[in-house]
Coordinates of C-alpha atoms in Angstrom, one line a residue:
Chain H
M1 CA 0.0 0.0 0.0
R2 CA 2.8 2.4 1.0
R3 CA 4.5 1.6 -2.3
Y4 CA 1.4 2.7 -4.2
I5 CA 1.0 5.9 -2.3
R6 CA 4.6 6.7 -3.1
L7 CA 4.1 5.9 -6.7
V8 CA 1.1 8.2 -6.9
G9 CA 3.3 10.9 -5.4
I10 CA 6.0 10.3 -8.0
L11 CA 3.6 10.2 -10.9
F12 CA 1.9 13.4 -9.7
K13 CA 5.2 15.2 -9.4
F14 CA 6.3 14.0 -12.8
K15 CA 3.1 15.1 -14.5
L16 CA 3.1 18.4 -12.6
S17 CA 6.7 19.3 -13.7
R18 CA 5.8 18.1 -17.3
S19 CA 2.7 20.3 -17.3
M20 CA 4.7 23.3 -16.1
I21 CA 7.0 23.0 -19.1
Y22 CA 3.9 23.2 -21.4
S23 CA 2.2 25.9 -19.2
G24 CA -0.5 26.5 -21.9
N25 CA -1.7 22.9 -21.7
F26 CA -1.5 23.0 -17.8
W27 CA -4.1 25.8 -17.7
M28 CA -6.1 24.7 -20.8
A29 CA -7.9 21.9 -19.1
F30 CA -8.9 24.1 -16.2
I31 CA -10.0 26.9 -18.6
V32 CA -12.1 24.5 -20.6
D33 CA -13.7 23.1 -17.5
F34 CA -14.2 26.5 -16.1
F35 CA -16.1 27.7 -19.2
L36 CA -18.2 24.6 -19.2
F37 CA -19.1 25.3 -15.6
V38 CA -20.0 28.9 -16.4
F39 CA -22.1 27.9 -19.4
Q40 CA -24.0 25.3 -17.3
L41 CA -24.6 28.0 -14.7
V42 CA -25.8 30.5 -17.3
A43 CA -28.1 27.9 -18.8
F44 CA -29.8 27.0 -15.5
V45 CA -30.0 30.6 -14.4
S46 CA -31.8 31.4 -17.7
I47 CA -34.2 28.4 -17.3
Y48 CA -35.0 29.5 -13.7
Q49 CA -36.1 32.9 -15.1
F50 CA -39.3 31.1 -16.2
I51 CA -39.8 28.6 -13.4
D52 CA -39.5 28.4 -9.6
T53 CA -38.5 24.8 -9.2
I54 CA -37.5 21.7 -11.2
N55 CA -39.2 18.8 -9.4
G56 CA -38.9 20.6 -6.1
W57 CA -35.3 21.9 -6.6
D58 CA -35.0 25.7 -6.5
L59 CA -32.2 27.7 -8.0
N60 CA -30.0 27.6 -4.9
Q61 CA -30.1 23.8 -4.8
M62 CA -29.2 23.9 -8.5
F63 CA -26.2 26.1 -7.6
V64 CA -25.1 23.4 -5.1
F65 CA -25.8 20.7 -7.7
I66 CA -23.7 22.5 -10.4
G67 CA -20.9 23.1 -7.9
T68 CA -20.9 19.4 -6.8
F69 CA -20.9 18.3 -10.4
S70 CA -17.9 20.5 -11.0
I71 CA -16.0 19.1 -8.0
V72 CA -16.5 15.5 -9.0
D73 CA -15.8 16.2 -12.6
S74 CA -12.5 18.1 -11.7
M75 CA -11.5 15.3 -9.4
A76 CA -12.0 12.8 -12.2
M77 CA -10.3 15.0 -14.9
G78 CA -7.4 15.6 -12.6
T79 CA -6.7 12.0 -11.8
F80 CA -8.0 9.0 -13.7
F81 CA -10.0 10.4 -16.7
F82 CA -7.3 10.7 -19.3
G83 CA -5.8 7.3 -18.4
I84 CA -9.0 5.4 -18.6
I85 CA -10.2 7.2 -21.7
N86 CA -7.1 5.9 -23.6
L87 CA -7.6 2.3 -22.5
P88 CA -9.4 1.1 -25.7
E89 CA -6.6 2.6 -27.8
K90 CA -4.0 0.8 -25.7
I91 CA -5.8 -2.5 -26.1
R92 CA -6.3 -2.0 -29.9
T93 CA -2.6 -1.0 -30.5
G94 CA -1.1 -3.4 -28.0
S95 CA 0.6 -0.6 -26.1
L96 CA -0.9 -2.0 -22.9
D97 CA 2.0 -4.6 -23.0
I98 CA 4.5 -2.2 -21.4
M99 CA 2.1 -1.5 -18.5
I100 CA 1.5 -5.2 -17.9
A101 CA 5.3 -5.7 -17.7
K102 CA 5.6 -3.2 -14.7
P103 CA 5.7 -4.7 -11.2
I104 CA 2.5 -3.0 -10.1
D105 CA -1.2 -3.6 -10.5
T106 CA -2.1 -2.9 -14.2
Q107 CA -5.5 -1.4 -13.4
F108 CA -3.9 1.0 -11.0
F109 CA -1.2 2.0 -13.4
V110 CA -3.7 2.6 -16.3
S111 CA -5.8 4.7 -14.0
A112 CA -3.0 6.7 -12.4
E113 CA -0.6 7.3 -15.3
S114 CA -2.3 10.4 -16.8
F115 CA -2.7 12.9 -13.9
N116 CA -3.8 16.3 -15.2
P117 CA -3.0 18.6 -12.2
G118 CA -4.5 21.7 -14.0
S119 CA -8.0 20.3 -13.8
L120 CA -7.9 20.1 -10.0
F121 CA -8.4 23.8 -9.8
G122 CA -12.0 23.2 -10.7
I123 CA -12.5 21.8 -7.2
I124 CA -12.0 25.4 -5.9
T125 CA -14.5 27.0 -8.3
G126 CA -17.0 24.1 -7.6
S127 CA -16.6 24.5 -3.8
C128 CA -17.2 28.3 -4.1
M129 CA -20.4 27.6 -6.0
V130 CA -21.6 25.0 -3.4
M131 CA -20.9 27.5 -0.6
Y132 CA -22.7 30.3 -2.5
G133 CA -25.8 28.0 -3.1
L134 CA -25.9 27.0 0.6
S135 CA -25.5 30.5 1.9
S136 CA -28.0 32.1 -0.5
G137 CA -30.5 29.3 0.2
G138 CA -30.1 29.8 4.0
Y139 CA -28.9 26.3 4.7
V140 CA -27.3 25.8 8.1
V141 CA -24.7 23.0 7.7
S142 CA -23.2 21.1 10.6
M143 CA -19.7 19.7 10.6
I144 CA -21.1 16.1 10.5
Q145 CA -23.0 17.1 7.3
V146 CA -19.8 18.5 5.7
L147 CA -18.0 15.2 6.5
G148 CA -20.9 13.2 5.1
Y149 CA -20.8 15.4 1.9
I150 CA -17.0 14.8 1.5
L151 CA -17.6 11.0 2.0
L152 CA -20.3 11.0 -0.6
L153 CA -18.1 13.0 -3.0
I154 CA -15.4 10.3 -2.7
M155 CA -18.0 7.6 -3.2
M156 CA -19.4 9.3 -6.3
Y157 CA -15.9 9.8 -7.6
L158 CA -15.3 6.0 -7.3
L159 CA -18.7 5.3 -8.9
F160 CA -17.8 7.6 -11.9
Y161 CA -14.4 5.9 -12.1
S162 CA -16.1 2.4 -12.1
M163 CA -18.7 3.4 -14.7
M164 CA -16.0 4.7 -17.1
L165 CA -13.8 1.7 -16.6
I166 CA -16.6 -0.8 -17.1
V167 CA -17.5 0.7 -20.5
R168 CA -13.8 0.7 -21.6
T169 CA -13.0 -2.9 -20.5
L170 CA -15.5 -4.0 -23.2
A171 CA -12.7 -3.1 -25.6
F172 CA -10.9 -6.3 -24.4
I173 CA -13.8 -8.2 -26.0
F174 CA -15.0 -6.0 -28.9
V175 CA -11.8 -4.0 -29.6
K176 CA -13.7 -1.1 -31.2
I177 CA -16.3 0.5 -28.8
N178 CA -16.7 3.9 -30.4
T179 CA -20.5 3.7 -30.5
L180 CA -20.6 2.7 -26.8
T181 CA -18.4 5.6 -25.8
Q182 CA -20.5 8.0 -27.9
V183 CA -23.6 6.8 -26.1
E184 CA -21.8 7.2 -22.8
D185 CA -20.9 10.8 -23.8
S186 CA -24.5 11.6 -24.4
V187 CA -25.6 10.0 -21.2
I188 CA -22.9 11.9 -19.2
E189 CA -23.7 15.2 -21.0
F190 CA -27.3 15.0 -19.7
A191 CA -27.6 12.5 -16.9
F192 CA -24.5 13.9 -15.0
R193 CA -25.7 17.4 -15.5
I194 CA -29.4 17.2 -14.8
P195 CA -30.7 16.7 -11.3
G196 CA -31.7 13.2 -10.4
T197 CA -35.1 14.6 -9.4
A198 CA -35.9 15.0 -13.1
F199 CA -36.0 11.2 -13.4
K200 CA -39.3 9.4 -12.8
G201 CA -40.5 5.8 -13.2
I202 CA -38.5 3.6 -15.5
S203 CA -36.0 6.4 -16.3
K204 CA -35.2 6.6 -12.5
V205 CA -34.4 2.9 -12.4
I206 CA -32.2 3.2 -15.5
F207 CA -30.2 6.4 -14.6
M208 CA -30.1 5.9 -10.8
V209 CA -29.5 2.1 -10.6
I210 CA -28.6 0.4 -13.9
I211 CA -26.4 3.1 -15.3
P212 CA -26.2 5.3 -12.2
Y213 CA -24.7 8.5 -13.7
G214 CA -27.8 10.3 -12.3
L215 CA -26.6 9.7 -8.7
I216 CA -23.2 11.3 -9.1
A217 CA -24.0 14.9 -8.5
T218 CA -27.5 14.5 -7.1
V219 CA -26.8 12.4 -4.0
P220 CA -24.2 14.8 -2.4
T221 CA -26.4 17.7 -3.2
E222 CA -29.4 16.1 -1.6
H223 CA -27.3 15.3 1.5
I224 CA -26.0 18.8 2.1
T225 CA -29.5 20.3 1.5
N226 CA -31.1 18.0 4.0
M227 CA -33.1 16.0 1.4
L228 CA -31.3 12.6 1.6
E229 CA -33.0 10.1 3.8
P230 CA -30.7 7.9 6.0
S231 CA -31.9 4.7 4.2
Q232 CA -30.6 6.1 0.9
W233 CA -27.1 6.1 2.3
L234 CA -27.2 2.3 2.3
I235 CA -28.6 2.1 -1.3
V236 CA -25.9 4.5 -2.6
T237 CA -23.1 2.7 -0.7
G238 CA -24.4 -0.7 -2.1
I239 CA -24.5 0.6 -5.7
T240 CA -21.0 2.1 -5.4
L241 CA -19.5 -1.1 -4.0
F242 CA -21.3 -3.2 -6.6
F243 CA -20.0 -1.1 -9.5
F244 CA -16.5 -0.8 -8.1
G245 CA -16.4 -4.6 -7.7
L246 CA -17.8 -5.1 -11.2
A247 CA -15.2 -2.8 -12.7
R248 CA -12.4 -4.7 -10.9
F249 CA -13.9 -8.0 -12.1
M250 CA -14.3 -6.8 -15.7
F251 CA -10.8 -5.5 -15.8
K252 CA -9.4 -8.8 -14.5
F253 CA -11.6 -10.8 -16.9
G254 CA -10.5 -8.6 -19.8
M255 CA -6.8 -9.0 -18.9
G256 CA -7.4 -12.7 -19.0
R257 CA -8.6 -12.4 -22.6
Y258 CA -6.0 -9.8 -23.7
T259 CA -3.8 -11.2 -26.5
S260 CA -1.7 -8.2 -27.3
A261 CA -2.2 -6.7 -30.8
S262 CA 1.3 -5.7 -31.8
S263 CA 3.9 -7.9 -30.2
Chain C
M1 CA -11.6 19.3 -64.8
L2 CA -10.9 21.4 -61.7
L3 CA -13.8 19.9 -59.9
R4 CA -13.1 16.3 -61.0
K5 CA -10.3 15.6 -58.5
Y6 CA -12.5 16.8 -55.7
I7 CA -15.4 14.6 -56.8
A8 CA -12.9 11.7 -56.8
I9 CA -12.0 12.6 -53.2
F10 CA -15.7 12.8 -52.3
N11 CA -16.2 9.3 -53.8
V12 CA -13.2 7.7 -52.1
T13 CA -14.2 9.2 -48.7
F14 CA -17.8 7.9 -49.2
K15 CA -16.4 4.4 -49.9
E16 CA -14.2 4.7 -46.8
S17 CA -17.2 5.6 -44.7
L18 CA -19.1 2.6 -46.1
A19 CA -16.4 0.4 -44.5
Y20 CA -17.5 1.6 -41.1
R21 CA -21.2 1.5 -41.9
F22 CA -22.1 -0.7 -38.8
D23 CA -20.5 1.8 -36.5
A24 CA -22.4 4.7 -38.3
I25 CA -25.7 2.9 -38.0
T26 CA -25.4 1.9 -34.4
S27 CA -24.2 5.4 -33.5
A28 CA -27.2 6.9 -35.3
V29 CA -29.6 4.6 -33.5
F30 CA -28.1 5.3 -30.1
S31 CA -28.2 9.1 -30.7
F32 CA -31.7 8.6 -29.4
A33 CA -30.3 8.6 -25.9
K34 CA -29.5 12.3 -26.1
I35 CA -33.0 13.2 -27.2
Y36 CA -34.6 11.0 -24.6
L37 CA -32.6 12.7 -21.9
A38 CA -33.5 16.1 -23.2
F39 CA -37.1 14.9 -23.1
L40 CA -36.8 13.9 -19.4
L41 CA -35.2 17.2 -18.4
W42 CA -37.7 19.4 -20.2
Q43 CA -40.6 17.3 -19.1
A44 CA -39.5 18.1 -15.5
I45 CA -39.0 21.8 -16.3
Y46 CA -42.3 22.3 -18.0
D47 CA -44.3 20.3 -15.4
G48 CA -47.7 21.9 -16.0
K49 CA -46.4 25.0 -17.7
E50 CA -47.7 25.6 -21.2
V51 CA -45.0 27.9 -22.6
I52 CA -41.4 28.6 -21.6
G53 CA -39.7 31.5 -23.5
D54 CA -42.1 31.3 -26.5
Y55 CA -41.7 27.5 -26.9
T56 CA -44.3 24.9 -26.0
F57 CA -43.1 21.5 -24.9
P58 CA -43.6 20.0 -28.4
M59 CA -41.6 22.9 -29.9
M60 CA -38.8 22.3 -27.4
M61 CA -38.6 18.6 -28.3
T62 CA -38.7 19.5 -32.0
Y63 CA -35.8 21.9 -31.4
Y64 CA -33.7 19.1 -29.8
I65 CA -34.6 16.6 -32.5
L66 CA -33.6 19.1 -35.2
I67 CA -30.3 20.2 -33.6
S68 CA -29.4 16.5 -32.9
F69 CA -29.9 15.8 -36.6
M70 CA -28.0 18.9 -37.7
S71 CA -25.1 18.2 -35.4
R72 CA -24.7 14.7 -36.8
L73 CA -24.4 16.1 -40.3
A74 CA -21.5 18.3 -39.2
R75 CA -18.6 16.1 -40.0
S76 CA -15.9 18.8 -40.4
E77 CA -14.5 18.1 -36.9
S78 CA -12.4 15.3 -38.3
I79 CA -10.4 18.0 -40.3
I80 CA -8.8 19.0 -37.1
W81 CA -7.5 15.5 -36.1
E82 CA -6.5 14.5 -39.6
T83 CA -4.6 17.7 -40.3
S84 CA -2.9 17.6 -36.8
D85 CA -1.8 14.0 -37.5
E86 CA -0.5 14.8 -40.9
V87 CA 1.5 17.8 -39.7
R88 CA 3.0 15.8 -36.9
T89 CA 4.0 12.9 -39.1
G90 CA 5.1 15.0 -42.0
S91 CA 2.6 13.6 -44.5
F92 CA 1.1 17.1 -44.9
T93 CA 3.8 17.5 -47.6
K94 CA 1.6 15.8 -50.1
Y95 CA -0.7 18.9 -50.2
I96 CA 2.2 21.1 -51.0
T97 CA 3.6 19.0 -53.8
R98 CA 0.4 18.0 -55.5
P99 CA -2.0 20.3 -57.5
L100 CA -4.5 20.3 -54.7
K101 CA -5.9 22.9 -52.4
H102 CA -5.9 21.6 -48.8
F103 CA -9.1 23.5 -47.8
N104 CA -11.0 22.2 -50.9
Y105 CA -9.7 18.7 -50.1
C106 CA -11.1 19.1 -46.5
V107 CA -14.4 20.4 -47.9
A108 CA -14.8 17.5 -50.3
R109 CA -14.1 15.0 -47.4
S110 CA -16.4 16.7 -45.0
L111 CA -19.2 16.9 -47.6
S112 CA -18.8 13.2 -48.3
K113 CA -18.9 12.3 -44.7
G114 CA -21.9 14.5 -44.2
A115 CA -23.7 12.9 -47.2
F116 CA -23.0 9.5 -45.7
S117 CA -24.3 10.6 -42.3
F118 CA -27.4 12.0 -44.0
A119 CA -28.1 8.7 -45.7
V120 CA -27.8 6.8 -42.4
D121 CA -29.3 9.5 -40.1
V122 CA -32.5 10.0 -42.2
M123 CA -33.5 6.5 -41.1
A124 CA -32.7 7.2 -37.4
F125 CA -34.5 10.5 -37.8
A126 CA -37.6 8.6 -39.0
V127 CA -37.4 6.4 -35.9
W128 CA -37.1 9.5 -33.6
L129 CA -40.2 11.0 -35.3
I130 CA -42.2 7.8 -34.8
I131 CA -41.3 7.7 -31.1
F132 CA -41.8 11.4 -30.4
R133 CA -44.7 11.9 -32.9
H134 CA -46.8 13.6 -30.3
Y135 CA -44.0 16.1 -29.6
F136 CA -42.9 16.9 -33.1
V137 CA -44.2 20.1 -34.6
I138 CA -44.9 20.2 -38.4
P139 CA -44.4 23.8 -39.6
S140 CA -47.5 25.6 -41.0
N141 CA -45.7 26.8 -44.1
W142 CA -43.2 25.2 -46.5
Q143 CA -41.0 28.4 -46.6
S144 CA -40.0 27.7 -43.0
V145 CA -38.5 24.4 -44.0
V146 CA -36.8 25.8 -47.1
F147 CA -35.2 28.7 -45.3
S148 CA -34.2 26.4 -42.4
I149 CA -32.4 24.1 -44.8
L150 CA -30.6 27.0 -46.5
F151 CA -29.4 28.4 -43.2
T152 CA -28.4 24.9 -42.1
I153 CA -26.1 24.6 -45.1
L154 CA -24.7 28.1 -44.4
G155 CA -24.2 27.1 -40.7
L156 CA -22.5 23.9 -41.5
Y157 CA -20.1 25.7 -43.9
T158 CA -19.3 28.3 -41.2
M159 CA -18.6 25.4 -38.8
M160 CA -16.3 23.9 -41.3
Q161 CA -14.3 27.2 -41.6
V162 CA -14.0 27.4 -37.8
H163 CA -12.8 23.8 -37.6
Y164 CA -10.3 24.4 -40.4
M165 CA -8.8 27.4 -38.6
I166 CA -8.4 25.3 -35.5
A167 CA -6.8 22.6 -37.6
L168 CA -4.2 25.2 -38.8
I169 CA -3.1 25.8 -35.2
S170 CA -1.5 22.3 -35.3
F171 CA 1.4 23.9 -37.3
K172 CA 2.2 25.9 -34.3
T173 CA 1.5 23.5 -31.4
V174 CA 1.7 19.7 -31.3
D175 CA -1.2 19.2 -28.9
I176 CA -4.3 20.5 -30.6
A177 CA -6.8 19.1 -28.1
G178 CA -6.7 22.2 -25.8
P179 CA -7.7 24.8 -28.5
Y180 CA -10.2 22.3 -29.9
Y181 CA -12.0 21.7 -26.6
L182 CA -12.0 25.4 -25.8
V183 CA -13.5 26.5 -29.1
S184 CA -15.9 23.5 -29.0
S185 CA -17.2 24.4 -25.6
F186 CA -17.9 28.0 -26.7
M187 CA -19.3 26.8 -30.0
G188 CA -21.6 24.2 -28.2
F189 CA -23.1 26.8 -25.9
M190 CA -23.3 29.7 -28.4
S191 CA -24.8 27.6 -31.1
G192 CA -27.7 26.6 -28.8
S193 CA -26.8 22.9 -28.5
F194 CA -27.3 23.0 -24.7
I195 CA -30.4 25.2 -24.4
P196 CA -32.2 27.3 -27.1
L197 CA -30.7 30.8 -27.2
M198 CA -34.0 32.6 -26.8
L199 CA -34.0 31.4 -23.2
L200 CA -30.9 33.5 -22.4
P201 CA -31.3 37.0 -21.1
T202 CA -32.1 39.4 -24.1
S203 CA -28.9 41.3 -23.8
I204 CA -26.8 38.1 -24.2
G205 CA -29.1 36.9 -27.0
S206 CA -28.7 40.2 -28.9
I207 CA -24.9 40.0 -28.7
L208 CA -24.8 36.4 -29.8
A209 CA -26.9 37.3 -32.9
Y210 CA -23.9 39.1 -34.3
T211 CA -21.6 36.0 -33.9
P212 CA -21.4 33.2 -36.4
F213 CA -22.2 30.6 -33.8
Y214 CA -25.8 31.8 -33.5
Y215 CA -26.5 30.6 -37.1
M216 CA -24.9 27.2 -36.8
L217 CA -27.7 25.3 -35.1
Y218 CA -30.0 27.6 -33.2
Y219 CA -31.2 29.9 -36.0
P220 CA -32.0 27.2 -38.6
A221 CA -34.0 25.3 -35.9
A222 CA -35.8 28.5 -34.9
L223 CA -36.7 29.2 -38.5
Y224 CA -38.2 25.8 -38.8
L225 CA -40.3 26.6 -35.7
G226 CA -41.6 29.7 -37.3
E227 CA -39.4 32.2 -35.3
G228 CA -37.0 34.8 -36.6
Q229 CA -38.2 35.0 -40.2
D230 CA -38.5 38.8 -39.9
K231 CA -34.7 39.0 -39.2
M232 CA -33.7 36.8 -42.1
G233 CA -32.1 39.6 -44.1
L234 CA -29.9 40.7 -41.2
A235 CA -29.1 37.0 -40.5
F236 CA -28.0 36.4 -44.1
I237 CA -25.7 39.5 -44.0
V238 CA -24.2 38.4 -40.7
V239 CA -23.5 34.8 -41.8
V240 CA -22.2 35.7 -45.2
G241 CA -20.1 38.6 -43.7
W242 CA -18.5 36.2 -41.2
N243 CA -17.8 33.7 -43.9
V244 CA -16.1 36.3 -46.0
I245 CA -14.0 37.4 -43.0
M246 CA -13.2 33.8 -42.1
T247 CA -12.2 33.1 -45.7
F248 CA -9.6 35.9 -45.6
M249 CA -8.5 34.8 -42.1
R250 CA -8.0 31.1 -43.0
R251 CA -6.1 32.0 -46.2
H252 CA -3.8 34.3 -44.3
M253 CA -3.4 31.8 -41.5
Y254 CA -2.6 29.0 -44.0
K255 CA 0.2 31.1 -45.6
K256 CA 1.7 32.0 -42.3
M257 CA 1.4 28.6 -40.7
L258 CA 2.9 26.9 -43.8
Q259 CA 6.1 28.8 -43.2
L260 CA 6.4 27.0 -39.8
Y261 CA 6.1 23.6 -41.4
E262 CA 9.3 21.5 -41.4
G263 CA 7.9 18.3 -43.0
V264 CA 9.6 16.2 -40.4
G265 CA 9.1 12.5 -41.1
A266 CA 8.0 13.0 -44.7

């Protein structure tokens, strides 16, 4: 375990110094994320000119939701996103070979090799948005709630990681999974960005349980705005553990089938 | 004679696209996911309201179906990655040594990919219409459809010019992803692919009406829905004006950027 923590430190330092050399690229990821964050904010503020709530959520809760989305997204973009997104290409071209040869867990290496430190600044802007939403909504937040919120953020980060990895491990079987990743993009674009309260009936089962992108920004928001029932903690924990376990299983299963394309 | 070589490029690209037809068909079918999610979001937003910012719920759904269809026709994005790759590997040299204009080559390829997409997506579009038949608005006059198609073509050409200029940046920097994502995020929002632009505060909407992005997706869809026909003259001047400016810009950029090209690897 200590070896892995040290390795994360080394990889992070290496990526940070590399990003500093190309300072444009270092800031670019943050700038892109920041503008997406602003556009989402403008879009929802514009929509709320015409309505008071979306399925019971007012504009302040939406601010918390957008901030939460931004935090989880920045955590993902800053750490595993670029590593995982390139997995199908590595499988297709056989460049995964070099990673298998390293004396560390391959899934860990694939996930951690492409840190993007610039994206982590989005956590600051997201946190500011959450605090603004909470204060303008008049929410009184206890320390226990803050700790619960942080715990849920970590869980949702793991859930996002697991969902992304599961889709990309299918490349071990089908090699080309462009269509699936396109569908995933569409689902993320909306399901990740619209409040889970918008889902009803069968769509709620689909986007909150089967492909639970709808949970990611919704659950921490519901917790910090006193809308999450205690029993939902158990369901969310169960879903996260299930998908995390499934991602691990699928990666190992895929590695068992991996035949290397180039060598 | 001049056009023949570009027709050949069009045909070859079309055949190339045919090789990936299964991918294209499944991608068209699954594009339904985006419309379905827009349906869920707007259903929650309308929730008993008749009209939001001039649009009824069926008009809003028609808007999303139309812009999804139009976005799928825009295939000029690949110009960026192909040019960047060719500059990096040195294979861009072929455009310098052969009697071929690189921009025209890119136009021919994008047109061909767009034509292939159109052939596939028309079927998917028919499926969307059947599923969302209660939420799809048929315009009351045919002029709306004709003008909408004309502005869609102009919008797609504008998009192609923007993509081409981003592609030219690859002569200056190896990693083109940053500029691409930055411009794409602006273009996505300002063209109305996230929300219809008439929902934005009037001041922002009026400023956007003078940018080329406004006419890429939002304006053609609005025309179809019977909006903005009174501003068509101004819209035409703005779009054509931007295209003339961009033509000068890309020609100038091409000349300047080509001086930086070393042809390494060729």
